[in-house]
Amino acid sequence: MAKDKKKKPMRPKALPPKGFRDYFGAEVSQRNEMLEAITGVYHRYGFDALESSGVETVEALGKFLPDVDRPNAGVFAWQDEDDAWMALRYDLTAPLARVYAQHRNELPTPYRRYSTGPVWRNEKPGPGRYRQFYQCDADTVGSSSMAADAEICSLLSDTLEAVGIPRGDYIIRVNNRKVLDGVLETIGLTEDNQDIKEGVLRTIDKADKLDRQQLLALLTSGRKDSSGAFIDGVGLQLQQAEGVLDFIASTGGDNQETLELLSQVIGDSAIGQKGLEELEEIALLLKAQGYQEDRIKLDASVVRGLGYYTGPVYEAELTFEILDEKGRKRQFGSVAGGGRYDDLVERFTGQKVPATGVSIGVDRLLAALREKGRMDHTAKGPVVVTVMDRDRMADYQAMVAELRNAGIRAEVYLGNPKNFGNQLKYADKRESPVAVIQGGDELAAGVVQIKDLALGARLSAEIETSEEWKAQPAQMEIKRADLVAEVRAMIKRAGGETDA
Amino acid sequence: MAKDKKKKPMRPKALPPKGFRDYFGAEVSQRNEMLEAITGVYHRYGFDALESSGVETVEALGKFLPDVDRPNAGVFAWQDEDDAWMALRYDLTAPLARVYAQHRNELPTPYRRYSTGPVWRNEKPGPGRYRQFYQCDADTVGSSSMAADAEICSLLSDTLEAVGIPRGDYIIRVNNRKVLDGVLETIGLTEDNQDIKEGVLRTIDKADKLDRQQLLALLTSGRKDSSGAFIDGVGLQLQQAEGVLDFIASTGGDNQETLELLSQVIGDSAIGQKGLEELEEIALLLKAQGYQEDRIKLDASVVRGLGYYTGPVYEAELTFEILDEKGRKRQFGSVAGGGRYDDLVERFTGQKVPATGVSIGVDRLLAALREKGRMDHTAKGPVVVTVMDRDRMADYQAMVAELRNAGIRAEVYLGNPKNFGNQLKYADKRESPVAVIQGGDELAAGVVQIKDLALGARLSAEIETSEEWKAQPAQMEIKRADLVAEVRAMIKRAGGETDA
């Protein structure tokens, strides 16, 4: 027994699982603010909120991840005590299909819904790549009208502007899978070549990172990548591969020109023709609402990686430049994408239910807004009421109560008050705008000291005693009765804000 | 092959896993509004947001569920590809302990944080009892001051009032585990009787549902419940059990009286005396800030079920009456609870870190607000622009764009426009305040019809054609140019609101 007691206890590691992380303070509130702005636009467009659970049955989720190379990986799954398999949702679209199939008799048709929340992917984590992240989706289920697709595009445009991406800094590109199908038909690939079609899709999806020769190699017999590894080709003949590349290069200066270029590459294909008509209709609807090619344009190079799209596909790209990790300029890139998927609900019901929608990569968009300086960086730390006399905690609490009731964020120092310097360091760490001090002398005189910490911040690291600190110029003695008014005035002078 | 094709395909069931559910429209936005009000108060108190991931390692989570009868159940857990065990968090306190232990060098001390989000329990679902639900917590880590506990109580009081529970309809009861320990010491139970102590805790926690005789039986040798099943007793002697019941009955008319009653039951116990002093300090601090016994009061009957509390415990109860499922009046009951837990972080670091906090049962509180009629029930459906002429979709889209740009929630009907009656049924289902109609005649005359659907709702079920519908009195012909102004006026006349 004595021996056991001496043994060092096994302690759990204070770490989240690999690939998960925590978000603190402004990271959380900025994301919430952005999501509120986004869902505000969604709501104004008539979309209704839906929150499904994070857990679904594996059979209901199905496998619709972009990573078709590992069809059995990608989700976190486990068995219930009844041996039923459950899994964390990997996106918000698969749960929507389940919800719509389940509640279709009570829901309006068409059903416009938005959802926002975490999704989980059981993938290898990497820099900036986490296994839990947020999505924010808007979908319309039950409408085959191209007006539904056009609406998703205008919704996306309005949303980007609402969160603070100025017009000119983004572009929404629109294409149609049916046009691609037409091209494949024209070059001699039929519906039976599903594997080849998906190989073509994945290759085109990487087109912006590779040159024409590399793409031709990938579409035909394969190529060695920069690491020397051989990547299998899709297996097209050279002429077919050239047909595919001609297609993705068919973007003109405006939508009219793009439509003409596309009509050349689809030849006589009926499905291609149908896709072209759909694009034309979307372009027309958008134009009528004033969305010109500077915001939303047809673009033959967009295909989206997901296999389940059946018609229009769209992608929102941020076009302003940032510096990459090596200091090179590059465009910020894609922050949202989506398209029409007419088959997802059919899995459950056996009946085709047309659907179209978009998913915003919340963390990517948030990073973009920070990059553009669109997130509020005003210090929003609380006023800190310091504790000079630990027996007078009730007085200090009364001060913070007054400040809070006036809408000013405030707190009393709750650590060990013995070392006053620690209280100031604490206020610093909290990015506090103002500290309040009342010792015995001040109490007797009916006054308090208030201190502008933004002004005093530069010196605070060297200050150890309250005496030195009081000598700084940013400090004022005010009447106790004027506490709220004077603190508010000091915060405003420093450029901050209070709730009221 | 031909046979295979005829076989009916296996379809996934369109259901969430057992014990999970979906939340629609107002359910989601009302919860969000309430959470925003709650976190607004938390923020004003100086608490910072923290969002940890839904997934933790099993070793970091530990087992701190109230259901000590099944120590190995209660969580959803699975093995990683590296064989490491991961689990969904079952509350927001265990992750906080992990986060604080991990980041303690960067975080301010004391660290006030709030978290809100879903938690998961692998428990048997029941009516109104789901396996995923929301919590909203505020905790202060790193302060042993009773001012931290008093602050949590006043925070809880302010929060309840901020979301719409009027003063007088709630009470926050405060007790102290150390006082209970003192009582147990006085009746002859020492720290070694951990099982008995937890048995006493669980029994007291059910005290409001049982009479004195039943409680005495449970604390001693056990009793048969109403179903005839025998429930084992805790194993106290009768005199000890009476001592426990005397303790939980020691609540006086005001805090002073309660403190006097408690001092009688703890006898000479040093730990009991310490608990009493802590309660006295909390009462004093709250009084100084103006929180009287009508909001927060000492109450000897509160113990909380969780084993990990080490000092003050608190519970918020809503005192207004509701009718239960059998039509009997009862108090709404508990919506939040918490207490001081000084040992959770120590698991990771080996060093004691004092902490105290509260958790609000979000769904319970939301149900209470609905019960009190505090949630906004104004129809917030969108204006529906109907489609009389499917070739003029662009015109209708332009109308909704105008309405949306003016801050009015609006949408165009995206289903098959052939049957006009279906469009009206759709608008009804959407709880639309106003429908907009423009056929060929109206277009030629430069006018549109707008229709107050709240007024027309009673008749709409019987209406099949647009002719009948137009004959209703709630319909107006207005100039196309006045669309926004007239729609806004109609919504306001119906008592609704627009964003702008």
Tab-separated table of N, CA and C in Angstrom, chain B residues 115-246:
chain	number	residue	atom	x	y	z
B	115	SER	N	-19.271	28.924	-22.493
B	115	SER	CA	-19.342	28.025	-23.642
B	115	SER	C	-20.793	27.682	-23.870
B	116	THR	N	-21.117	27.478	-25.114
B	116	THR	CA	-22.467	27.061	-25.433
B	116	THR	C	-22.387	26.093	-26.601
B	117	GLY	N	-23.194	25.063	-26.576
B	117	GLY	CA	-23.153	24.105	-27.665
B	117	GLY	C	-23.771	22.790	-27.270
B	118	PRO	N	-23.832	21.884	-28.264
B	118	PRO	CA	-24.446	20.592	-27.994
B	118	PRO	C	-23.537	19.683	-27.173
B	119	VAL	N	-24.139	18.858	-26.350
B	119	VAL	CA	-23.443	17.784	-25.657
B	119	VAL	C	-24.247	16.509	-25.930
B	120	TRP	N	-23.590	15.381	-25.738
B	120	TRP	CA	-24.215	14.103	-26.116
B	120	TRP	C	-24.176	13.133	-24.941
B	121	ARG	N	-25.268	12.438	-24.710
B	121	ARG	CA	-25.312	11.418	-23.661
B	121	ARG	C	-25.838	10.119	-24.254
B	122	ASN	N	-25.088	9.078	-24.035
B	122	ASN	CA	-25.516	7.764	-24.531
B	122	ASN	C	-26.417	7.113	-23.488
B	123	GLU	N	-27.597	7.718	-23.339
B	123	GLU	CA	-28.531	7.230	-22.328
B	123	GLU	C	-29.808	6.797	-23.006
B	124	LYS	N	-30.612	6.074	-22.276
B	124	LYS	CA	-31.893	5.641	-22.813
B	124	LYS	C	-32.755	6.872	-23.070
B	125	PRO	N	-33.173	7.096	-24.310
B	125	PRO	CA	-34.013	8.263	-24.555
B	125	PRO	C	-35.414	8.057	-23.969
B	126	GLY	N	-36.085	9.148	-23.681
B	126	GLY	CA	-37.449	9.084	-23.160
B	126	GLY	C	-38.216	10.288	-23.649
B	127	PRO	N	-39.475	10.455	-23.216
B	127	PRO	CA	-40.244	11.620	-23.666
B	127	PRO	C	-39.527	12.909	-23.271
B	128	GLY	N	-39.246	13.762	-24.248
B	128	GLY	CA	-38.569	15.031	-23.973
B	128	GLY	C	-37.125	14.872	-23.536
B	129	ARG	N	-36.586	13.674	-23.648
B	129	ARG	CA	-35.231	13.408	-23.188
B	129	ARG	C	-34.426	12.921	-24.385
B	130	TYR	N	-33.537	13.754	-24.877
B	130	TYR	CA	-32.807	13.444	-26.098
B	130	TYR	C	-31.343	13.159	-25.816
B	131	ARG	N	-30.687	12.544	-26.777
B	131	ARG	CA	-29.302	12.138	-26.577
B	131	ARG	C	-28.336	13.221	-27.062
B	132	GLN	N	-28.863	14.260	-27.691
B	132	GLN	CA	-28.077	15.466	-27.979
B	132	GLN	C	-28.879	16.643	-27.483
B	133	PHE	N	-28.281	17.515	-26.690
B	133	PHE	CA	-28.986	18.692	-26.215
B	133	PHE	C	-27.974	19.802	-25.950
B	134	TYR	N	-28.501	21.015	-25.772
B	134	TYR	CA	-27.633	22.172	-25.598
B	134	TYR	C	-27.351	22.455	-24.133
B	135	GLN	N	-26.134	22.910	-23.855
B	135	GLN	CA	-25.834	23.508	-22.565
B	135	GLN	C	-25.239	24.892	-22.805
B	136	CYS	N	-25.299	25.700	-21.785
B	136	CYS	CA	-24.730	27.047	-21.864
B	136	CYS	C	-24.128	27.336	-20.496
B	137	ASP	N	-22.812	27.297	-20.424
B	137	ASP	CA	-22.110	27.329	-19.136
B	137	ASP	C	-21.301	28.605	-18.951
B	138	ALA	N	-21.179	29.015	-17.706
B	138	ALA	CA	-20.217	30.065	-17.336
B	138	ALA	C	-19.424	29.560	-16.140
B	139	ASP	N	-18.106	29.641	-16.207
B	139	ASP	CA	-17.249	29.158	-15.127
B	139	ASP	C	-16.105	30.132	-14.888
B	140	THR	N	-15.660	30.168	-13.645
B	140	THR	CA	-14.459	30.926	-13.297
B	140	THR	C	-13.425	29.936	-12.763
B	141	VAL	N	-12.298	29.834	-13.469
B	141	VAL	CA	-11.251	28.885	-13.083
B	141	VAL	C	-10.088	29.670	-12.488
B	142	GLY	N	-9.584	29.217	-11.347
B	142	GLY	CA	-8.394	29.835	-10.788
B	142	GLY	C	-8.667	30.835	-9.685
B	143	SER	N	-9.896	30.898	-9.208
B	143	SER	CA	-10.190	31.769	-8.079
B	143	SER	C	-10.831	30.956	-6.963
B	144	SER	N	-10.253	31.062	-5.749
B	144	SER	CA	-10.858	30.374	-4.612
B	144	SER	C	-11.756	31.318	-3.830
B	145	SER	N	-11.864	32.575	-4.308
B	145	SER	CA	-12.650	33.571	-3.588
B	145	SER	C	-14.143	33.255	-3.660
B	146	MET	N	-14.828	33.423	-2.548
B	146	MET	CA	-16.276	33.268	-2.527
B	146	MET	C	-16.956	34.317	-3.397
B	147	ALA	N	-16.202	35.409	-3.690
B	147	ALA	CA	-16.745	36.420	-4.598
B	147	ALA	C	-17.010	35.821	-5.975
B	148	ALA	N	-16.214	34.800	-6.355
B	148	ALA	CA	-16.439	34.136	-7.640
B	148	ALA	C	-17.766	33.377	-7.609
B	149	ASP	N	-18.070	32.732	-6.500
B	149	ASP	CA	-19.329	31.993	-6.376
B	149	ASP	C	-20.520	32.948	-6.314
B	150	ALA	N	-20.351	34.018	-5.529
B	150	ALA	CA	-21.429	35.009	-5.444
B	150	ALA	C	-21.703	35.593	-6.823
B	151	GLU	N	-20.612	35.814	-7.586
B	151	GLU	CA	-20.769	36.379	-8.925
B	151	GLU	C	-21.555	35.440	-9.840
B	152	ILE	N	-21.266	34.132	-9.747
B	152	ILE	CA	-22.007	33.180	-10.574
B	152	ILE	C	-23.509	33.248	-10.243
B	153	CYS	N	-23.829	33.402	-8.957
B	153	CYS	CA	-25.240	33.491	-8.560
B	153	CYS	C	-25.903	34.751	-9.098
B	154	SER	N	-25.206	35.896	-9.007
B	154	SER	CA	-25.827	37.129	-9.497
B	154	SER	C	-25.898	37.092	-11.026
B	155	LEU	N	-24.884	36.489	-11.649
B	155	LEU	CA	-24.903	36.303	-13.108
B	155	LEU	C	-26.137	35.501	-13.527
B	156	LEU	N	-26.397	34.446	-12.796
B	156	LEU	CA	-27.533	33.590	-13.120
B	156	LEU	C	-28.841	34.349	-12.949
B	157	SER	N	-28.923	35.127	-11.879
B	157	SER	CA	-30.126	35.935	-11.636
B	157	SER	C	-30.339	36.942	-12.767
B	158	ASP	N	-29.286	37.677	-13.121
B	158	ASP	CA	-29.398	38.662	-14.203
B	158	ASP	C	-29.741	37.992	-15.534
B	159	THR	N	-29.176	36.799	-15.749
B	159	THR	CA	-29.419	36.093	-17.001
B	159	THR	C	-30.884	35.686	-17.129
B	160	LEU	N	-31.440	35.138	-16.052
B	160	LEU	CA	-32.838	34.715	-16.107
B	160	LEU	C	-33.744	35.903	-16.401
B	161	GLU	N	-33.446	37.036	-15.779
B	161	GLU	CA	-34.281	38.215	-16.037
B	161	GLU	C	-34.075	38.736	-17.458
B	162	ALA	N	-32.834	38.624	-17.948
B	162	ALA	CA	-32.547	39.121	-19.305
B	162	ALA	C	-33.290	38.327	-20.372
B	163	VAL	N	-33.480	37.031	-20.168
B	163	VAL	CA	-34.189	36.247	-21.188
B	163	VAL	C	-35.699	36.350	-21.039
B	164	GLY	N	-36.172	36.916	-19.912
B	164	GLY	CA	-37.608	37.151	-19.809
B	164	GLY	C	-38.319	36.437	-18.674
B	165	ILE	N	-37.573	35.921	-17.704
B	165	ILE	CA	-38.213	35.356	-16.505
B	165	ILE	C	-38.307	36.482	-15.470
B	166	PRO	N	-39.500	36.958	-15.161
B	166	PRO	CA	-39.591	38.112	-14.260
B	166	PRO	C	-39.196	37.754	-12.830
B	167	ARG	N	-38.683	38.764	-12.133
B	167	ARG	CA	-38.344	38.585	-10.724
B	167	ARG	C	-39.606	38.091	-9.998
B	168	GLY	N	-39.419	37.126	-9.121
B	168	GLY	CA	-40.572	36.552	-8.431
B	168	GLY	C	-40.984	35.218	-9.033
B	169	ASP	N	-40.586	35.012	-10.285
B	169	ASP	CA	-40.908	33.741	-10.948
B	169	ASP	C	-39.748	32.760	-10.889
B	170	TYR	N	-38.655	33.174	-10.247
B	170	TYR	CA	-37.533	32.256	-10.108
B	170	TYR	C	-36.899	32.452	-8.739
B	171	ILE	N	-36.152	31.466	-8.316
B	171	ILE	CA	-35.364	31.620	-7.094
B	171	ILE	C	-34.062	30.838	-7.281
B	172	ILE	N	-32.959	31.440	-6.860
B	172	ILE	CA	-31.676	30.733	-6.914
B	172	ILE	C	-31.329	30.320	-5.499
B	173	ARG	N	-31.192	29.014	-5.302
B	173	ARG	CA	-30.932	28.486	-3.962
B	173	ARG	C	-29.462	28.110	-3.859
B	174	VAL	N	-28.874	28.430	-2.725
B	174	VAL	CA	-27.441	28.212	-2.530
B	174	VAL	C	-27.219	27.366	-1.283
B	175	ASN	N	-26.358	26.382	-1.395
B	175	ASN	CA	-25.974	25.598	-0.238
B	175	ASN	C	-24.466	25.349	-0.326
B	176	ASN	N	-23.928	24.506	0.551
B	176	ASN	CA	-22.489	24.258	0.528
B	176	ASN	C	-22.216	22.806	0.908
B	177	ARG	N	-21.463	22.126	0.065
B	177	ARG	CA	-21.139	20.723	0.314
B	177	ARG	C	-20.354	20.534	1.611
B	178	LYS	N	-19.583	21.556	1.973
B	178	LYS	CA	-18.792	21.438	3.207
B	178	LYS	C	-19.704	21.369	4.425
B	179	VAL	N	-20.830	22.063	4.355
B	179	VAL	CA	-21.792	21.984	5.455
B	179	VAL	C	-22.337	20.564	5.540
B	180	LEU	N	-22.656	19.990	4.394
B	180	LEU	CA	-23.117	18.599	4.374
B	180	LEU	C	-22.042	17.674	4.950
B	181	ASP	N	-20.791	17.910	4.528
B	181	ASP	CA	-19.693	17.097	5.079
B	181	ASP	C	-19.637	17.221	6.596
B	182	GLY	N	-19.860	18.438	7.084
B	182	GLY	CA	-19.860	18.669	8.528
B	182	GLY	C	-20.970	17.880	9.213
B	183	VAL	N	-22.133	17.889	8.579
B	183	VAL	CA	-23.260	17.138	9.133
B	183	VAL	C	-22.910	15.648	9.181
B	184	LEU	N	-22.334	15.149	8.092
B	184	LEU	CA	-22.000	13.719	8.029
B	184	LEU	C	-20.956	13.378	9.100
B	185	GLU	N	-20.001	14.298	9.279
B	185	GLU	CA	-18.995	14.092	10.315
B	185	GLU	C	-19.662	14.032	11.693
B	186	THR	N	-20.574	14.954	11.904
B	186	THR	CA	-21.263	15.027	13.191
B	186	THR	C	-22.051	13.752	13.497
B	187	ILE	N	-22.637	13.148	12.457
B	187	ILE	CA	-23.401	11.919	12.710
B	187	ILE	C	-22.510	10.688	12.638
B	188	GLY	N	-21.195	10.900	12.516
B	188	GLY	CA	-20.281	9.771	12.646
B	188	GLY	C	-19.807	9.140	11.351
B	189	LEU	N	-19.976	9.834	10.224
B	189	LEU	CA	-19.443	9.311	8.956
B	189	LEU	C	-18.155	10.059	8.619
B	190	THR	N	-17.122	9.312	8.238
B	190	THR	CA	-15.849	9.961	7.927
B	190	THR	C	-15.641	9.989	6.421
B	191	GLU	N	-14.526	10.580	6.006
B	191	GLU	CA	-14.232	10.707	4.578
B	191	GLU	C	-14.100	9.371	3.873
B	192	ASP	N	-13.806	8.316	4.651
B	192	ASP	CA	-13.623	7.002	4.025
B	192	ASP	C	-14.923	6.412	3.506
B	193	ASN	N	-16.060	6.907	4.030
B	193	ASN	CA	-17.343	6.346	3.603
B	193	ASN	C	-17.843	6.993	2.316
B	194	GLN	N	-16.992	7.018	1.289
B	194	GLN	CA	-17.328	7.733	0.063
B	194	GLN	C	-18.620	7.212	-0.570
B	195	ASP	N	-18.777	5.896	-0.603
B	195	ASP	CA	-19.981	5.323	-1.216
B	195	ASP	C	-21.237	5.763	-0.472
B	196	ILE	N	-21.146	5.729	0.843
B	196	ILE	CA	-22.302	6.130	1.643
B	196	ILE	C	-22.607	7.608	1.424
B	197	LYS	N	-21.540	8.421	1.373
B	197	LYS	CA	-21.743	9.860	1.153
B	197	LYS	C	-22.457	10.114	-0.175
B	198	GLU	N	-22.007	9.397	-1.210
B	198	GLU	CA	-22.659	9.619	-2.508
B	198	GLU	C	-24.093	9.101	-2.503
B	199	GLY	N	-24.306	8.037	-1.758
B	199	GLY	CA	-25.672	7.540	-1.610
B	199	GLY	C	-26.563	8.568	-0.922
B	200	VAL	N	-26.027	9.216	0.104
B	200	VAL	CA	-26.779	10.254	0.805
B	200	VAL	C	-27.092	11.407	-0.153
B	201	LEU	N	-26.075	11.825	-0.929
B	201	LEU	CA	-26.253	12.898	-1.913
B	201	LEU	C	-27.406	12.604	-2.857
B	202	ARG	N	-27.364	11.400	-3.435
B	202	ARG	CA	-28.390	11.060	-4.426
B	202	ARG	C	-29.777	11.010	-3.795
B	203	THR	N	-29.831	10.549	-2.564
B	203	THR	CA	-31.129	10.463	-1.890
B	203	THR	C	-31.678	11.856	-1.597
B	204	ILE	N	-30.804	12.742	-1.088
B	204	ILE	CA	-31.268	14.107	-0.792
B	204	ILE	C	-31.726	14.807	-2.076
B	205	ASP	N	-31.017	14.513	-3.174
B	205	ASP	CA	-31.329	15.160	-4.445
B	205	ASP	C	-32.771	14.851	-4.889
B	206	LYS	N	-33.326	13.736	-4.413
B	206	LYS	CA	-34.700	13.376	-4.778
B	206	LYS	C	-35.691	13.801	-3.698
B	207	ALA	N	-35.217	14.538	-2.686
B	207	ALA	CA	-36.014	14.773	-1.479
B	207	ALA	C	-37.364	15.413	-1.762
B	208	ASP	N	-37.446	16.278	-2.786
B	208	ASP	CA	-38.709	16.984	-3.002
B	208	ASP	C	-39.806	16.062	-3.533
B	209	LYS	N	-39.424	14.866	-3.976
B	209	LYS	CA	-40.447	13.956	-4.520
B	209	LYS	C	-40.940	12.943	-3.480
B	210	LEU	N	-40.305	12.918	-2.325
B	210	LEU	CA	-40.622	11.872	-1.343
B	210	LEU	C	-40.962	12.491	0.019
B	211	ASP	N	-41.723	11.743	0.847
B	211	ASP	CA	-42.013	12.251	2.183
B	211	ASP	C	-40.935	11.774	3.166
B	212	ARG	N	-41.058	12.245	4.406
B	212	ARG	CA	-40.019	11.971	5.398
B	212	ARG	C	-39.824	10.470	5.637
B	213	GLN	N	-40.915	9.742	5.740
B	213	GLN	CA	-40.814	8.303	5.995
B	213	GLN	C	-40.084	7.591	4.855
B	214	GLN	N	-40.437	7.969	3.631
B	214	GLN	CA	-39.793	7.352	2.466
B	214	GLN	C	-38.303	7.665	2.446
B	215	LEU	N	-37.967	8.918	2.780
B	215	LEU	CA	-36.561	9.305	2.802
B	215	LEU	C	-35.791	8.558	3.880
B	216	LEU	N	-36.410	8.443	5.038
B	216	LEU	CA	-35.748	7.709	6.120
B	216	LEU	C	-35.479	6.272	5.693
B	217	ALA	N	-36.449	5.647	5.033
B	217	ALA	CA	-36.273	4.270	4.556
B	217	ALA	C	-35.109	4.193	3.569
B	218	LEU	N	-35.081	5.144	2.630
B	218	LEU	CA	-34.013	5.119	1.618
B	218	LEU	C	-32.634	5.338	2.237
B	219	LEU	N	-32.583	6.170	3.250
B	219	LEU	CA	-31.286	6.459	3.879
B	219	LEU	C	-30.829	5.310	4.775
B	220	THR	N	-31.762	4.469	5.188
B	220	THR	CA	-31.381	3.365	6.083
B	220	THR	C	-31.387	2.033	5.325
B	221	SER	N	-32.486	1.273	5.415
B	221	SER	CA	-32.446	-0.097	4.895
B	221	SER	C	-33.116	-0.287	3.544
B	222	GLY	N	-33.708	0.773	2.988
B	222	GLY	CA	-34.301	0.639	1.662
B	222	GLY	C	-35.821	0.572	1.704
B	223	ARG	N	-36.464	0.615	0.510
B	223	ARG	CA	-37.928	0.593	0.460
B	223	ARG	C	-38.398	0.064	-0.892
B	224	LYS	N	-39.639	-0.378	-0.899
B	224	LYS	CA	-40.290	-0.724	-2.166
B	224	LYS	C	-40.831	0.541	-2.807
B	225	ASP	N	-40.616	0.710	-4.114
B	225	ASP	CA	-41.209	1.878	-4.764
B	225	ASP	C	-42.616	1.512	-5.253
B	226	SER	N	-43.283	2.471	-5.929
B	226	SER	CA	-44.690	2.269	-6.285
B	226	SER	C	-44.880	1.070	-7.225
B	227	SER	N	-43.838	0.706	-7.968
B	227	SER	CA	-43.962	-0.437	-8.875
B	227	SER	C	-43.731	-1.757	-8.142
B	228	GLY	N	-43.391	-1.659	-6.871
B	228	GLY	CA	-43.147	-2.890	-6.112
B	228	GLY	C	-41.687	-3.316	-6.103
B	229	ALA	N	-40.857	-2.612	-6.880
B	229	ALA	CA	-39.430	-2.965	-6.915
B	229	ALA	C	-38.757	-2.479	-5.623
B	230	PHE	N	-37.798	-3.255	-5.137
B	230	PHE	CA	-37.116	-2.868	-3.911
B	230	PHE	C	-35.898	-2.011	-4.236
B	231	ILE	N	-35.795	-0.844	-3.596
B	231	ILE	CA	-34.641	0.033	-3.784
B	231	ILE	C	-33.757	-0.079	-2.555
B	232	ASP	N	-32.510	-0.441	-2.775
B	232	ASP	CA	-31.582	-0.605	-1.660
B	232	ASP	C	-31.422	0.708	-0.894
B	233	GLY	N	-31.267	0.602	0.409
B	233	GLY	CA	-31.035	1.786	1.218
B	233	GLY	C	-29.553	2.135	1.250
B	234	VAL	N	-29.260	3.340	1.755
B	234	VAL	CA	-27.874	3.800	1.824
B	234	VAL	C	-27.123	3.114	2.956
B	235	GLY	N	-27.852	2.680	3.992
B	235	GLY	CA	-27.213	1.928	5.068
B	235	GLY	C	-26.920	2.733	6.329
B	236	LEU	N	-27.517	3.935	6.442
B	236	LEU	CA	-27.332	4.698	7.678
B	236	LEU	C	-28.171	4.075	8.798
B	237	GLN	N	-27.790	4.407	10.037
B	237	GLN	CA	-28.643	4.069	11.155
B	237	GLN	C	-29.749	5.124	11.226
B	238	LEU	N	-30.849	4.756	11.884
B	238	LEU	CA	-32.008	5.638	11.886
B	238	LEU	C	-31.666	7.034	12.425
B	239	GLN	N	-30.869	7.061	13.486
B	239	GLN	CA	-30.541	8.346	14.089
B	239	GLN	C	-29.701	9.212	13.139
B	240	GLN	N	-28.786	8.539	12.424
B	240	GLN	CA	-27.979	9.264	11.426
B	240	GLN	C	-28.879	9.830	10.327
B	241	ALA	N	-29.796	8.996	9.866
B	241	ALA	CA	-30.703	9.436	8.796
B	241	ALA	C	-31.515	10.639	9.257
B	242	GLU	N	-31.934	10.610	10.520
B	242	GLU	CA	-32.696	11.753	11.036
B	242	GLU	C	-31.834	13.013	11.076
B	243	GLY	N	-30.559	12.836	11.384
B	243	GLY	CA	-29.633	13.969	11.363
B	243	GLY	C	-29.545	14.583	9.972
B	244	VAL	N	-29.479	13.735	8.940
B	244	VAL	CA	-29.421	14.226	7.557
B	244	VAL	C	-30.686	14.989	7.208
B	245	LEU	N	-31.828	14.438	7.597
B	245	LEU	CA	-33.092	15.114	7.261
B	245	LEU	C	-33.262	16.413	8.043
B	246	ASP	N	-32.748	16.447	9.270
B	246	ASP	CA	-32.763	17.713	10.012
B	246	ASP	C	-31.962	18.773	9.263
